[in-house]
PDB file of C-alpha atoms and ligand atoms in Angstrom:
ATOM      1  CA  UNK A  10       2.161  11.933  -7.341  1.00 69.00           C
ATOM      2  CA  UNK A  11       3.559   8.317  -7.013  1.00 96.00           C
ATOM      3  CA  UNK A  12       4.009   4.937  -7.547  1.00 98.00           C
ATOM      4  CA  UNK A  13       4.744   1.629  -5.309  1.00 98.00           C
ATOM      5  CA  UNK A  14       5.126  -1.593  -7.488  1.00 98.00           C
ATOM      6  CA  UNK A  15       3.598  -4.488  -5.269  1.00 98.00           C
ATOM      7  CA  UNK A  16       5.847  -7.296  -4.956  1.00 98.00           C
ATOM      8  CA  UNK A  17       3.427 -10.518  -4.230  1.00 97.00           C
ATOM      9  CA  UNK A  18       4.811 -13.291  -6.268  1.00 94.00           C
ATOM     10  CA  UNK A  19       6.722 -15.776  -3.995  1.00 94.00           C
ATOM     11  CA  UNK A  20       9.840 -15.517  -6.943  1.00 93.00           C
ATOM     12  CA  UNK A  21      13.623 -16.410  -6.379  1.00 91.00           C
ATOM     13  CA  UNK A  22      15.132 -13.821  -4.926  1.00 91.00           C
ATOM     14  CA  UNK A  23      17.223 -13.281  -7.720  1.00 91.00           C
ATOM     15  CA  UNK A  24      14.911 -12.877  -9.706  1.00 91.00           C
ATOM     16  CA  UNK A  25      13.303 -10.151  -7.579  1.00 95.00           C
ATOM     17  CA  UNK A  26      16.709  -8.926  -7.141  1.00 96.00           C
ATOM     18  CA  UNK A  27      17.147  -8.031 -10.768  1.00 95.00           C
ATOM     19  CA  UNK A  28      13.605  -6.519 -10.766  1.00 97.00           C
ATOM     20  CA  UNK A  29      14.180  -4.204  -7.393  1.00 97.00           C
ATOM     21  CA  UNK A  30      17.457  -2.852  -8.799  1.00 96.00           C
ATOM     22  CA  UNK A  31      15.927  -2.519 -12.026  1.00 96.00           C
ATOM     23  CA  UNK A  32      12.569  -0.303 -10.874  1.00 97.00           C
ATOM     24  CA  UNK A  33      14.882   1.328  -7.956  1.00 96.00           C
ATOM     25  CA  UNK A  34      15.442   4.840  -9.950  1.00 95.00           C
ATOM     26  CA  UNK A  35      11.876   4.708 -11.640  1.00 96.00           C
ATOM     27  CA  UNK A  36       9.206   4.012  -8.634  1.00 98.00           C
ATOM     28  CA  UNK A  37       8.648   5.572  -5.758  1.00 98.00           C
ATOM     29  CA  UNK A  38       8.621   2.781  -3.080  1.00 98.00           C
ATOM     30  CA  UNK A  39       7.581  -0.599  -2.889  1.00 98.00           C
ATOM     31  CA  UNK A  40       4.531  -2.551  -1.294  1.00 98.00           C
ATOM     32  CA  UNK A  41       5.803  -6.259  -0.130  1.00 98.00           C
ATOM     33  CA  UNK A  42       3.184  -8.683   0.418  1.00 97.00           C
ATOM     34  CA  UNK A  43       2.129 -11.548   2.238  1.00 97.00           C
ATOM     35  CA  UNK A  44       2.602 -14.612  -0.317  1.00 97.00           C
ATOM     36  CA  UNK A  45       6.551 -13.413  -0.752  1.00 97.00           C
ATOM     37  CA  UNK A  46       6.912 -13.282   2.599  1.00 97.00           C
ATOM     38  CA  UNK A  47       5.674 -16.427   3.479  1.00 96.00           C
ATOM     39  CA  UNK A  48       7.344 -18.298   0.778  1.00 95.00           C
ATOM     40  CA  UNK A  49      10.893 -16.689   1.080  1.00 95.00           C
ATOM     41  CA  UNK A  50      10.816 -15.979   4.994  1.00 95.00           C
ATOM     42  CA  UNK A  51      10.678 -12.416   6.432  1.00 95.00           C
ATOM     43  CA  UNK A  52      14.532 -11.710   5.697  1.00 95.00           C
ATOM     44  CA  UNK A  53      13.386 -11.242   2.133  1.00 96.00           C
ATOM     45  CA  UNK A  54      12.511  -7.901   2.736  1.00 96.00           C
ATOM     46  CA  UNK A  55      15.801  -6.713   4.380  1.00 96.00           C
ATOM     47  CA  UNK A  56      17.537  -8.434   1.072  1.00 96.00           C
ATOM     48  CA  UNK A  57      15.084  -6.404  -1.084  1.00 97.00           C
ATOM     49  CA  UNK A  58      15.737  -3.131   0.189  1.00 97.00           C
ATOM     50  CA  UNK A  59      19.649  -3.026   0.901  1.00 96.00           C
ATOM     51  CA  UNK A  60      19.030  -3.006  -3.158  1.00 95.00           C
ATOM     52  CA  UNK A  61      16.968   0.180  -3.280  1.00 96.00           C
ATOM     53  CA  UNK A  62      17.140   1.774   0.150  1.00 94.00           C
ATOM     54  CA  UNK A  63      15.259   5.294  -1.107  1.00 90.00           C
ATOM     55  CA  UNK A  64      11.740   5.331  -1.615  1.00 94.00           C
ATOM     56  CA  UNK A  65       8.512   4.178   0.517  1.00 98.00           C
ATOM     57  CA  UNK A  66       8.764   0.542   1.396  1.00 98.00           C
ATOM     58  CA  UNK A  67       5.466  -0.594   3.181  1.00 98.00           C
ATOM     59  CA  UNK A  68       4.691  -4.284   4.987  1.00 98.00           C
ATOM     60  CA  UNK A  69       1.516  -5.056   3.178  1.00 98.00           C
ATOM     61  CA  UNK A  70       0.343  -8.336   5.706  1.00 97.00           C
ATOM     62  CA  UNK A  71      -2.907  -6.647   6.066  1.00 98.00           C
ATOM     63  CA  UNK A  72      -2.875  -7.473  10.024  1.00 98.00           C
ATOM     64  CA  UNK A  73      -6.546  -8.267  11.689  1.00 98.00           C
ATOM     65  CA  UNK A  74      -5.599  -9.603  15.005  1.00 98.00           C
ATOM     66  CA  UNK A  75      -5.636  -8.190  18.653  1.00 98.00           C
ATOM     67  CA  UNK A  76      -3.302  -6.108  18.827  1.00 98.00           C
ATOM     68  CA  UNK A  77      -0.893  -8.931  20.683  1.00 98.00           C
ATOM     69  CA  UNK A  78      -0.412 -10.723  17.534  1.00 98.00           C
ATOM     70  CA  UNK A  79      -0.423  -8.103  15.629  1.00 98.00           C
ATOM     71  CA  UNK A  80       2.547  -6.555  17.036  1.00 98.00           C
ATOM     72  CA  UNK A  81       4.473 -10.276  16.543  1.00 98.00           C
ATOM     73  CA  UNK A  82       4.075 -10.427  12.735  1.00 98.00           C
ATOM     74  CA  UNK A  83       4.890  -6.775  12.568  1.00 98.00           C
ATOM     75  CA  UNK A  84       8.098  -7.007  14.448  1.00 98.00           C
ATOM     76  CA  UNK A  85       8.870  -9.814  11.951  1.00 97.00           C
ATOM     77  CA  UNK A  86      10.002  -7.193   9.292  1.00 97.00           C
ATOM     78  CA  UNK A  87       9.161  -3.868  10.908  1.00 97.00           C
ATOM     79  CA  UNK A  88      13.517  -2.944  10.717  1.00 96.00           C
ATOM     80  CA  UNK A  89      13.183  -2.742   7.696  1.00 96.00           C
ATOM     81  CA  UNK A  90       9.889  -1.185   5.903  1.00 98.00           C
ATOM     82  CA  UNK A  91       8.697   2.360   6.498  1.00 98.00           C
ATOM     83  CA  UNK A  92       5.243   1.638   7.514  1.00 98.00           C
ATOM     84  CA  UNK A  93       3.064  -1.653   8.053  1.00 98.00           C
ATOM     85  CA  UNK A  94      -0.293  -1.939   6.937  1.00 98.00           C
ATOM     86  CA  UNK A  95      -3.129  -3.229   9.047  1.00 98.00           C
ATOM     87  CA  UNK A  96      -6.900  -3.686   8.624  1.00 98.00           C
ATOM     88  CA  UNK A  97      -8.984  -0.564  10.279  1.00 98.00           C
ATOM     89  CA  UNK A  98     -12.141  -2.499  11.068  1.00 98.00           C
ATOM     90  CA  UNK A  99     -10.490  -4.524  14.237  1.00 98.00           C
ATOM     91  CA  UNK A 100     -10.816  -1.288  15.925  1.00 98.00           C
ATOM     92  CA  UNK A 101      -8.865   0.724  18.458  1.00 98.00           C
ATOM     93  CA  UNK A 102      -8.606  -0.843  21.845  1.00 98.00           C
ATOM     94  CA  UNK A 103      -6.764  -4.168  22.507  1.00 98.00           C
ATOM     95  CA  UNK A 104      -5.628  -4.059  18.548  1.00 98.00           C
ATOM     96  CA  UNK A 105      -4.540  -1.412  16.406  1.00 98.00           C
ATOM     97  CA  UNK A 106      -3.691   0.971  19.248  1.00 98.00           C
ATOM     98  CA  UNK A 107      -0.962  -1.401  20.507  1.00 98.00           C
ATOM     99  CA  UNK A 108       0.138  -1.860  16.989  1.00 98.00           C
ATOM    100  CA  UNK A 109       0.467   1.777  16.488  1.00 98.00           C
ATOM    101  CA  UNK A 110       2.106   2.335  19.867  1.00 98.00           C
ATOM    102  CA  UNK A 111       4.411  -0.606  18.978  1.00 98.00           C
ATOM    103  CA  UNK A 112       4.998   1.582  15.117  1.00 98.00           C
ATOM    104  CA  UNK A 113       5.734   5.017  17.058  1.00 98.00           C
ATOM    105  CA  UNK A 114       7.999   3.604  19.078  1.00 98.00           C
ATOM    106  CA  UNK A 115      10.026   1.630  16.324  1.00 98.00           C
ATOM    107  CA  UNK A 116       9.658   5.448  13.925  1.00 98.00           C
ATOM    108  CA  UNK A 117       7.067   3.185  11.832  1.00 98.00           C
ATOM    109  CA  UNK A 118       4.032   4.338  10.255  1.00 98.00           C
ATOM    110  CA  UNK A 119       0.381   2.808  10.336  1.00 98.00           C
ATOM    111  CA  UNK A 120      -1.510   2.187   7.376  1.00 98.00           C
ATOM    112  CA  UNK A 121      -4.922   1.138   7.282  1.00 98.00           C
ATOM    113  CA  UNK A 122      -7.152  -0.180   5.107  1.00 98.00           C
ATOM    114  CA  UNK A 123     -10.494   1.668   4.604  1.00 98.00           C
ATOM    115  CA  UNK A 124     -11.608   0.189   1.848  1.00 98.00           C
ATOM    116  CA  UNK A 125     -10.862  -2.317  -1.055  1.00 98.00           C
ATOM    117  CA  UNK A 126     -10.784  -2.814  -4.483  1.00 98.00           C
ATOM    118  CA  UNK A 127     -12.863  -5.551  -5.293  1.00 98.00           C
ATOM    119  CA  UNK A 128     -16.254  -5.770  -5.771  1.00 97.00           C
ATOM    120  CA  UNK A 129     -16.561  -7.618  -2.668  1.00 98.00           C
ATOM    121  CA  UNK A 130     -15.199  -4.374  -0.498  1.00 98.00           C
ATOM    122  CA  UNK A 131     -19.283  -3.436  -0.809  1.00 98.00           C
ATOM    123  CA  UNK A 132     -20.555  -6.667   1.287  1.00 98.00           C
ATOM    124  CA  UNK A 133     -19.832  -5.211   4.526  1.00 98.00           C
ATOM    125  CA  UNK A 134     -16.198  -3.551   4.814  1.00 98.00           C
ATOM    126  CA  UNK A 135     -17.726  -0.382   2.811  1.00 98.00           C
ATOM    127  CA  UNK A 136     -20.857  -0.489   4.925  1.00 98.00           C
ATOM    128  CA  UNK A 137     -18.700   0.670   7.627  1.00 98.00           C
ATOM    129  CA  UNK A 138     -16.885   2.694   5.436  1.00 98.00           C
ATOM    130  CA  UNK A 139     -17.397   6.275   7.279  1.00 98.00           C
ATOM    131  CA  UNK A 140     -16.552   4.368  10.749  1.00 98.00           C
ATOM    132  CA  UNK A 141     -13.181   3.268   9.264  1.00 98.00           C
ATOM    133  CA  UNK A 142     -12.332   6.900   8.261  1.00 98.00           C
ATOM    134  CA  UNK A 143     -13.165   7.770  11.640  1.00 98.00           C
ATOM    135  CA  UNK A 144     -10.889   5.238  13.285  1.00 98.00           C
ATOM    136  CA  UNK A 145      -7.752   6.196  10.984  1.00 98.00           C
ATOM    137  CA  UNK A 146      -8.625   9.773  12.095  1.00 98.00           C
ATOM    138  CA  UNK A 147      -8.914   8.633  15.618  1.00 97.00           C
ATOM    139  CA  UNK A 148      -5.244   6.986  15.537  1.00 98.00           C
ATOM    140  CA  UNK A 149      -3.433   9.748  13.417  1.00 97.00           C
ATOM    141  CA  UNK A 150      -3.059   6.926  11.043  1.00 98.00           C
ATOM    142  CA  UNK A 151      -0.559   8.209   8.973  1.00 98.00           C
ATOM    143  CA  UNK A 152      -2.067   6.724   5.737  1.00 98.00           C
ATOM    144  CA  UNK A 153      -5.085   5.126   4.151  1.00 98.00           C
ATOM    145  CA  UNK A 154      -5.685   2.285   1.944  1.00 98.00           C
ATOM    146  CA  UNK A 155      -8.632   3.027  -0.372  1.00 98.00           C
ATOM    147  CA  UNK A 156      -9.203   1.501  -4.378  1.00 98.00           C
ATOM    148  CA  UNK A 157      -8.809   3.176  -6.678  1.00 98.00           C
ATOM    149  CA  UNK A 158     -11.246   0.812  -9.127  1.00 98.00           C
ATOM    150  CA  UNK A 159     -13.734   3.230  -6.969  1.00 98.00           C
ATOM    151  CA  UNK A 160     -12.336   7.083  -6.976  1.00 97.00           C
ATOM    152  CA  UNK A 161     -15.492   8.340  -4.858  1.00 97.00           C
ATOM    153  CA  UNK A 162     -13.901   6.500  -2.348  1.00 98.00           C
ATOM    154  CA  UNK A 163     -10.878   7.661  -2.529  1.00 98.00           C
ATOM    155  CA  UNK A 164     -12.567  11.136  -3.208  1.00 98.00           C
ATOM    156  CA  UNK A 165     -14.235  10.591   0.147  1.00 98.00           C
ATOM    157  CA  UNK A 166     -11.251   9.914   2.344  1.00 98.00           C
ATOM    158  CA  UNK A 167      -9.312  12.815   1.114  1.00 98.00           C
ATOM    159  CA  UNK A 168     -12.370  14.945   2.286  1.00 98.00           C
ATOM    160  CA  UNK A 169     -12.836  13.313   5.592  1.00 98.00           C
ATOM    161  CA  UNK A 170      -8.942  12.805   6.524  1.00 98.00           C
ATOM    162  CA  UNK A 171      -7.702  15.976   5.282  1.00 97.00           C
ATOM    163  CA  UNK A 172      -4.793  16.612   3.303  1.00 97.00           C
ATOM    164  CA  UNK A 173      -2.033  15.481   5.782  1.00 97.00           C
ATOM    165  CA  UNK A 174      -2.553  11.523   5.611  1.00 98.00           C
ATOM    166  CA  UNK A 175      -1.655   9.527   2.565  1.00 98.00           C
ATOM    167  CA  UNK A 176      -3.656   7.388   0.315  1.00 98.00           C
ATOM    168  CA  UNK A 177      -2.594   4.639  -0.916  1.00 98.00           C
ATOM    169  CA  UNK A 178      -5.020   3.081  -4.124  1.00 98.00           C
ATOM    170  CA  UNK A 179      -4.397  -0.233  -5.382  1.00 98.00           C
ATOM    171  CA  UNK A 180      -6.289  -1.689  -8.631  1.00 98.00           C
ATOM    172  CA  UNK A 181      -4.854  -0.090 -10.942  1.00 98.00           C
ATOM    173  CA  UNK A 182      -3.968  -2.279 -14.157  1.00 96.00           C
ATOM    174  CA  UNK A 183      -5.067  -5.686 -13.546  1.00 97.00           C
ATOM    175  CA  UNK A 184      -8.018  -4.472 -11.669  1.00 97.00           C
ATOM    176  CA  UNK A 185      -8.930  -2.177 -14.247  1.00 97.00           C
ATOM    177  CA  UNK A 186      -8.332   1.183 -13.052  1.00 97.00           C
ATOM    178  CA  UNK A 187      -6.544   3.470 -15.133  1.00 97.00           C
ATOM    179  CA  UNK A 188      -2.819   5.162 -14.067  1.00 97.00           C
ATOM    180  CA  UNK A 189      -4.199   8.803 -12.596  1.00 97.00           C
ATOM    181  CA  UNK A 190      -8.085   7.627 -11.388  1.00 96.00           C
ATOM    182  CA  UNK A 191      -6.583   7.640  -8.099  1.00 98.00           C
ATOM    183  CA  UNK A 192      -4.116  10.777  -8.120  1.00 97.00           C
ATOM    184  CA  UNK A 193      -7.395  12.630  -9.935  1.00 97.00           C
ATOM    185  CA  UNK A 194      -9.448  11.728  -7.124  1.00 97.00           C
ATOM    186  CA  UNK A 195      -6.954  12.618  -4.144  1.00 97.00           C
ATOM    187  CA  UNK A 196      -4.666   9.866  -3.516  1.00 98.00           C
ATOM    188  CA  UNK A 197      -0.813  10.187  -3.418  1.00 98.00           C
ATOM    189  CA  UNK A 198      -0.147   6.934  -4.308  1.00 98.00           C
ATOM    190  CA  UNK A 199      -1.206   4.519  -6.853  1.00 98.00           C
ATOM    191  CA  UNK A 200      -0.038   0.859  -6.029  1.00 98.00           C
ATOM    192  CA  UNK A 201       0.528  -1.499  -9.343  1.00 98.00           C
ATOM    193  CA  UNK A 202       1.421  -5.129  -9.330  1.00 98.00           C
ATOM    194  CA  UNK A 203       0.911  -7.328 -11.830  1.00 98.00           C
ATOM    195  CA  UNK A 204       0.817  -4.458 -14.701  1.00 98.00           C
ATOM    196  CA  UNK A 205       4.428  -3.957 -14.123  1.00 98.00           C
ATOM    197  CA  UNK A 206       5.340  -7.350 -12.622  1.00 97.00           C
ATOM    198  CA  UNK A 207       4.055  -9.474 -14.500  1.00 96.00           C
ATOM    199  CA  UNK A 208       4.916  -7.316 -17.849  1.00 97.00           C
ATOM    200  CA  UNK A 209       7.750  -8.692 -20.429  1.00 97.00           C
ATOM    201  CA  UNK A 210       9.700  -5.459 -19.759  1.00 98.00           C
ATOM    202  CA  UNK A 211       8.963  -4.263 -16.197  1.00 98.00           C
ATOM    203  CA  UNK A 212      10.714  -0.951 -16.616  1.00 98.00           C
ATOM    204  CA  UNK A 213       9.208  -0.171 -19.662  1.00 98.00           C
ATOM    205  CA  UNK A 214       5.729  -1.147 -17.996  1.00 98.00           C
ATOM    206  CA  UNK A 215       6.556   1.069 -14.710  1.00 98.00           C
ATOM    207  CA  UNK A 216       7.563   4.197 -17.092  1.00 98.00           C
ATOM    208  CA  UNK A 217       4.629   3.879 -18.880  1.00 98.00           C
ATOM    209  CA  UNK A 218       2.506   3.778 -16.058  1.00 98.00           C
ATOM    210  CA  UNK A 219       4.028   7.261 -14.665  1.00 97.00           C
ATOM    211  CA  UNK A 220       3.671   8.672 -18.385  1.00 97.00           C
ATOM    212  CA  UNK A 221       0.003   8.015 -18.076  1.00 97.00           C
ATOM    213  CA  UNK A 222      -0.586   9.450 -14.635  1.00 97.00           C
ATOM    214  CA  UNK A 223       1.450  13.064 -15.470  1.00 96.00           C
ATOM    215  CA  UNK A 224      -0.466  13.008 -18.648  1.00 95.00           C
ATOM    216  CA  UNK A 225      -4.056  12.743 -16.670  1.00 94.00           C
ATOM    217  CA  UNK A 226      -3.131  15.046 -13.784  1.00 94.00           C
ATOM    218  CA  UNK A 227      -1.459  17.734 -16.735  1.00 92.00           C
ATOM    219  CA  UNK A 228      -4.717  17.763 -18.525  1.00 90.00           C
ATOM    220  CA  UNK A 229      -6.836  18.557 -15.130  1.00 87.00           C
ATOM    221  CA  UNK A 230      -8.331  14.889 -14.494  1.00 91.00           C
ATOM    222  CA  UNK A 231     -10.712  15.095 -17.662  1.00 77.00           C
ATOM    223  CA  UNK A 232     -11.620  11.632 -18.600  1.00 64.00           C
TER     224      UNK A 232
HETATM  225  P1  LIG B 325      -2.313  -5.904  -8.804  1.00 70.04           P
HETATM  226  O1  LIG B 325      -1.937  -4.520  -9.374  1.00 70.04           O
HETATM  227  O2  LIG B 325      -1.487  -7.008  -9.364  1.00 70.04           O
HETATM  228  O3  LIG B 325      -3.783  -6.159  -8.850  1.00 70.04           O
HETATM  229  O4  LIG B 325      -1.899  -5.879  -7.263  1.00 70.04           O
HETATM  230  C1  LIG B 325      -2.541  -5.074  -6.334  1.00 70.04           C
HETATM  231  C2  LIG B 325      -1.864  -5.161  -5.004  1.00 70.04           C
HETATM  232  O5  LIG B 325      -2.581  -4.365  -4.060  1.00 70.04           O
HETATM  233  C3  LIG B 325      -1.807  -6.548  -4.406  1.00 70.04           C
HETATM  234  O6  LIG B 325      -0.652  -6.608  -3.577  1.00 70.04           O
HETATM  235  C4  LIG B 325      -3.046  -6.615  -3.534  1.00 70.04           C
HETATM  236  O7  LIG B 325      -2.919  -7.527  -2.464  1.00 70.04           O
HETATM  237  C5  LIG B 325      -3.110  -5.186  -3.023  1.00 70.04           C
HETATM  238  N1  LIG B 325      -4.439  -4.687  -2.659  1.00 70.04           N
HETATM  239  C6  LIG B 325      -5.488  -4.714  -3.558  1.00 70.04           C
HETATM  240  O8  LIG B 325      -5.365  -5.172  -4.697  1.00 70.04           O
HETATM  241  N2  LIG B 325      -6.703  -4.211  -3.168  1.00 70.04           N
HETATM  242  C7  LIG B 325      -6.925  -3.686  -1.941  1.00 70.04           C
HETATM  243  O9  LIG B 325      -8.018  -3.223  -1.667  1.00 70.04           O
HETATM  244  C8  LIG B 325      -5.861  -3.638  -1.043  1.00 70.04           C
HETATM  245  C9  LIG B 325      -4.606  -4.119  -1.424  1.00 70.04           C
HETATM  246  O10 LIG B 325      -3.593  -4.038  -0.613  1.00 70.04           O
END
């Protein structure tokens, strides 16, 4: 069972300083994203995590590219994350199998994305939803994004990955899904943002959150 808090808003780092160190003992990793990065530069990361080096920390930059440029943003900040995660549906050849190769040989992981937690997800990425499984299979991805506003897809992965690769399942709070959908339906991590971010008291929040999924997986996923 865990938790990554998603770190998106391009804040002072002192100000994510103060939350990092505070969440450090109560999460189990952290998810950095895109609009951070871009506003406070790719050293933000590095700063970040010499405040809570345990746990998961994951390069969320969602990379679609060949797998040229891909490698370039992911070299950016792959010293100092755990794993980087990159879209499945640019395929294997020319893209994500250079990535990966690039990830193996830095003792990075690959995470892709599967599917997502909007409604939008069901326009064409989930159309291709089976072939997306396949191609994280395919690479030995070693985890999977999937939402966990939808469990059967979530549900879904676990059965078609197995239960060696991870799943990750944002939407959680602001999106609507509850701490535990996920975790109930297979996934071994449930990503929250803005439910803990954005809360008054972002411990409390966090602690809350973990309450909520122990109390759904102790009473056997019943809704
Ligand atoms: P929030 O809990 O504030 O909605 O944040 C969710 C986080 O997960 C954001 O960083 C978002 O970019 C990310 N995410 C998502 O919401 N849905 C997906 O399908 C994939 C994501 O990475």
């Amino acid at each position: 069972m865990g938790l990554l808090v998603a770190l998106d808003r391009p804040e002072p780092v002192s100000q994510l300083s103060g939350l990092v160190d505070e969440l450090c003992g109560a999460v189990d990793g952290f998810k950095v994203g895109l609009p951070l990065v871009l506003a406070r530069g790719p050293g933000v990361v590095h700063r970040l995590r010499s405040l809570c080096p345990r746990g998961l920390w994951v390069a969320d930059f969602k990379l679609a590219d060949i797998g040229y440029t891909m490698r370039l943003v992911a070299s950016t900040v792959v010293d100092y994350v755990d794993a980087v995660i990159a879209h499945a549906f640019v395929g294997v050849e020319g893209a994500l199998a250079e990535l990966k190769d690039m990830l193996d040989e830095k003792g990075r992981r690959l995470i892709l994305v599967v599917s997502m937690s909007h409604p939008g997800s069901r326009e064409v990425m989930d159309k291709v939803f089976e072939d997306l499984l396949s191609i994280a299979s395919r690479l030995r991805a070693w985890g999977v994004v999937a939402p966990a506003t939808r469990p059967a897809m979530v549900r879904r992965a676990r059965e078609a990955l197995g239960p060696s690769v991870k799943i990750l399942s944002p939407g959680v709070g602001a999106q609507g899904a509850r701490p535990g959908d996920a975790l109930c339906a297979g996934a071994d991590y449930e990503i929250v943002g803005r439910a803990i971010t954005g809360a008054d008291d972002p411990l409390a929040a966090a602690e809350e959150v973990r309450r909520m999924q122990e109390e759904r997986l102790r009473e056997g996923c019943g809704s």
